Amino acid sequence: MTWLRILTIRIKGMFGKRRRETELDTELEAHLEALTGENIRRGMAPKEARHAAHREFGGVEQAKELYRERRGLPFLETLFQDIRFGARMFSKNPGFTGIAVLTLALGIGANAAIFSVVDAVLLRPLTYRDSDRLVTLLHDGTDPVSVGNYIDWREQSRSFEAMAAAEYWSPNLTDVDSPEHIPGLKVTQNLFPMLGAEPQLGRVFTAEEDQKGAEHEVILSYRLWQRRFAGDGKVIGKAVKLDGELYTIVGVMPREFRFAPFWSTHTELWVPIAFGERIHNRAGNSLRIFARLKPGVRLAEARAEISTLTARLERQFPGTNRDVLVTPLMEQVVGKIQTPLLVLLGAVGFVLLIACANVAHMLLARAAARQKEIAVRAALGAARARVVRQFLTENLLLTAMGASAGLVLATWGTHALVALSPADIPRVETVTIDTHVVLFLLAVSVLTGVVFGLAPAMQATAVNLSDVLKEGGRGASESAGRSRLRGFLVASEFALALMLLIGAGLMIRSFFALESVDPGFNPHNVLSMVVSVAGSKEADPNRRAIFYQQVQEQVRAIPGVEAVGGINHLPLAGDMWGWPFVIEGRPKPRPGESPFAVYRIVTPGYFPTMRLPLLRGRDISATDNATAPGVVILNQEAARTYWPGEDPLGQHISFDSGDPGSPTWLTVIGVAKNAKQEDWATPPYPEAYLAAFQNRDFLGAAGAHGEAMLHMAYITLVVRTTRDPGALASTVKNTVWSLDRNLPISQVLTMDAVVAGANAQPRFEMLLLGIFAAVALVMAAAGIYGVMSYSVSRRTHEIGIRISLGASRNEVFRLVVRQGMALALVGSGAGILGALLLSRLMVKVLYGVRPIDPITFAGVTVLLTIVALAASYLPARRAMQVDPIAALRNE
Amino acid sequence: MAQTRGEVLQGTLDLIVLKTLDALGPLHGYGIAVRIQQVSADLLKLNQGTLYPALLRLEQRGWISSKWGVSDNNRKAKYYSLTRSGRKQLLAETESWERMTALMTRLLGRAEGA
């Protein structure tokens, strides 16, 4: 531990310098005087004695220097010295410093902000035990699974340690001050142990899943516990009323626990699932299956097993086990957002590189102006390495200032990103500036400091001493090497800016392609909200139709309301259910090839309210009630797919697929225009609109689809208004509550907001890429302007000679512009090549535009050329106005 | 060449300083220099200035300690004295020095009695 002691002493030795110096002086002086005294005693004259003493002592200054080096830590002391010197230089040039720090701060801050999102969303593992061993089993990797399949897979597969299932269930919490519709899940009891999730209070589910009656337990999320139960520690064992039934609270999960991590991300409570009669049901697909791979089993092995297993089951139960995919859970969570985020990370990387190039160029120009200082230092004996070191220290100081400002920008930017980000980015709520981000920022900063600083430092110190001193620092033409470096920097900036602009251009084109998509309906001035009747007296099948009708009539009477309708699931915002159907008179389809349609249930008034045009036939009317024959309206896609070249009007279809007895036939009475369904960018599927007041599922009368539909105890109201629909929201809600104060009303949204939400992610990406590209463009323009101005000012002398030898002003102008354009062209060429290579990475985030889009490429190139021309124009004008006599006399 | 000599001097100087302080008790820099010159009878030509960095080094290692005091001619002077770990170090170094000289003597063929 001696070294540690020595280090401590030497660190202390760096401080209290004045005192230590005085002491040293005193000590040495005492020694010299003693020597002198001794010499005098020996008979020397005082003066001579003193000289002799000095001879014996040796060099006083050398001894002191050796002493000082040993006393402190010379490396650190030099560093501090350089930092002090650098800080003085920077504070003397506030303009230079300000621009350089701001440029770096923008680059570094933007990187840190985007990285904070990438880190939280993509890089951090999910918060379950060994989360990389968790997978999902879903049809096509996304679609739910039947209970029968779940049981078969769980019992017959060998690759998994555990297999659990979850089903969406959103009950009404009633018997409290304000009734609320709460997103929840029904889960198998093995789910929590499989995830390795421990409750904060109470316990998880223990009962066997099929024990009917044991399913009336509930586990609360931390948020729900805080919000509705005020974080009450004695909440365990209390009963709550969900959809009119009593559930016992058995546990509360910790704050950071979230499940499911995708699809149903805002879940606030979990109850045990009881399959009951559904255990052999292979038709109603409502479960999401989660599983944990056995130790040692690889994903590929599990996939192979499931593929064999489902192939066998498919032969046994045709049409039930198609395209079952095993997907890592992490991929489910981040799959869709990965590419856009990586594109953004790449884009900010480019912005940082451009920032580096700009600062490097500024430093080069400054180093040129400091040539004399460097030469003097070298002449006084400074080694090149020492001067390079000083420059690097100054650069790191500059970076440190940039990074500090960048951290502030990043903190601010991260908040803005999270606030602006579309709601469907998973885990975005966990984005923070944490140690990961700070480490990233530090690494980026150091790298930045070295990247932009090393080349100028090397260039600046590679000077021929006598040349510089002889020229007296006057404006000689630059060395070829330095102007090459400068040219390279500007060309790179252009290349990078061009690639960014192309990326942004593609996003903008893609976004406008998306915006111009016709949703089929007119979303302006439409208000929507979900009114839930579960657990209330209106849930009664005998009352529900009357209640829904009353609500529509009362809301219709509100001044400013033009039309009212209802639907089970609102397009773009609500759930989407698909259901197979049969067509009367057609041969029984082969398994798995049944006609299939998105299943909507609408009240009379839905089509006119949404202004969704009927292309043929008639609308559903009030007379299409429980006593009238069943009717259905199809969309164009259904008509085109299942009646190609035929007229579907008057045809009969039935959705009672499970029951071979006597199906309820529905007559096709109309064909509606295609409307957007779940996702904005996806082309529409076949879709069927059934009449609400004759639909037993919708009215709660245990319809054809049995239990799976029992929880459909809600209606989504759509209200067309004559003025701002948002302003009418509370009036409409109060009208509903005037009929029953206990009904939860949720998802109060304008249709415009719904449409905006559907495009939120592409809009977000376009916005960010656009901002980055704009910053890049400004920086690149500043770069070329700076370089051209600098070059003109250095070449004043040469231009003076040219003019006096007869070059016309126009020729001088062209000379400068040509030089600027040459750099821009070389850069653009490289940028186009780079963009051709990189833009294909964007395929996944683009809509309606190919990655190699000639319009974008051409447009961006023209834009950059104009910018380069403009940036060269001013310096060229200045060159034109050089007065040859003045320029030459300046010698 | 000069460097090689310096290196040899460094270790030797440490040992000499420790031994001096061991023999004479607390001394100031000048006193140490005088003593070295007396003992070495001018065989060892020492630049007295280099003594001070050496003293600093020994002090940093904890082998000697220093204290301001008053010299014989009533001047402020810094007195150095041997610490306990310095005494240990002196013993260890003396031993290794003796081993080394014995070895060198034998190696160079001028063993005792030869």
mmCIF file of C-alpha atoms in Angstrom, chain A residues 29-39 41, chain B residues 28 30 73:
data_model
loop_
_atom_site.group_PDB
_atom_site.id
_atom_site.type_symbol
_atom_site.label_atom_id
_atom_site.label_comp_id
_atom_site.label_asym_id
_atom_site.label_seq_id
_atom_site.Cartn_x
_atom_site.Cartn_y
_atom_site.Cartn_z
ATOM 1 C CA GLU A 29 18.874 29.168 1.033
ATOM 2 C CA ALA A 30 19.822 27.989 4.526
ATOM 3 C CA HIS A 31 22.006 25.298 2.972
ATOM 4 C CA LEU A 32 23.722 27.796 0.654
ATOM 5 C CA GLU A 33 24.315 30.215 3.487
ATOM 6 C CA ALA A 34 25.777 27.523 5.647
ATOM 7 C CA LEU A 35 28.106 26.564 2.820
ATOM 8 C CA THR A 36 29.032 30.213 2.254
ATOM 9 C CA GLY A 37 29.674 30.714 5.971
ATOM 10 C CA GLU A 38 31.921 27.686 6.023
ATOM 11 C CA ASN A 39 33.867 28.990 3.024
ATOM 12 C CA ARG A 41 35.621 30.658 7.755
ATOM 13 C CA HIS B 28 19.238 19.215 8.449
ATOM 14 C CA TYR B 30 23.390 20.760 5.133
ATOM 15 C CA ASN B 73 23.492 29.456 14.171
#
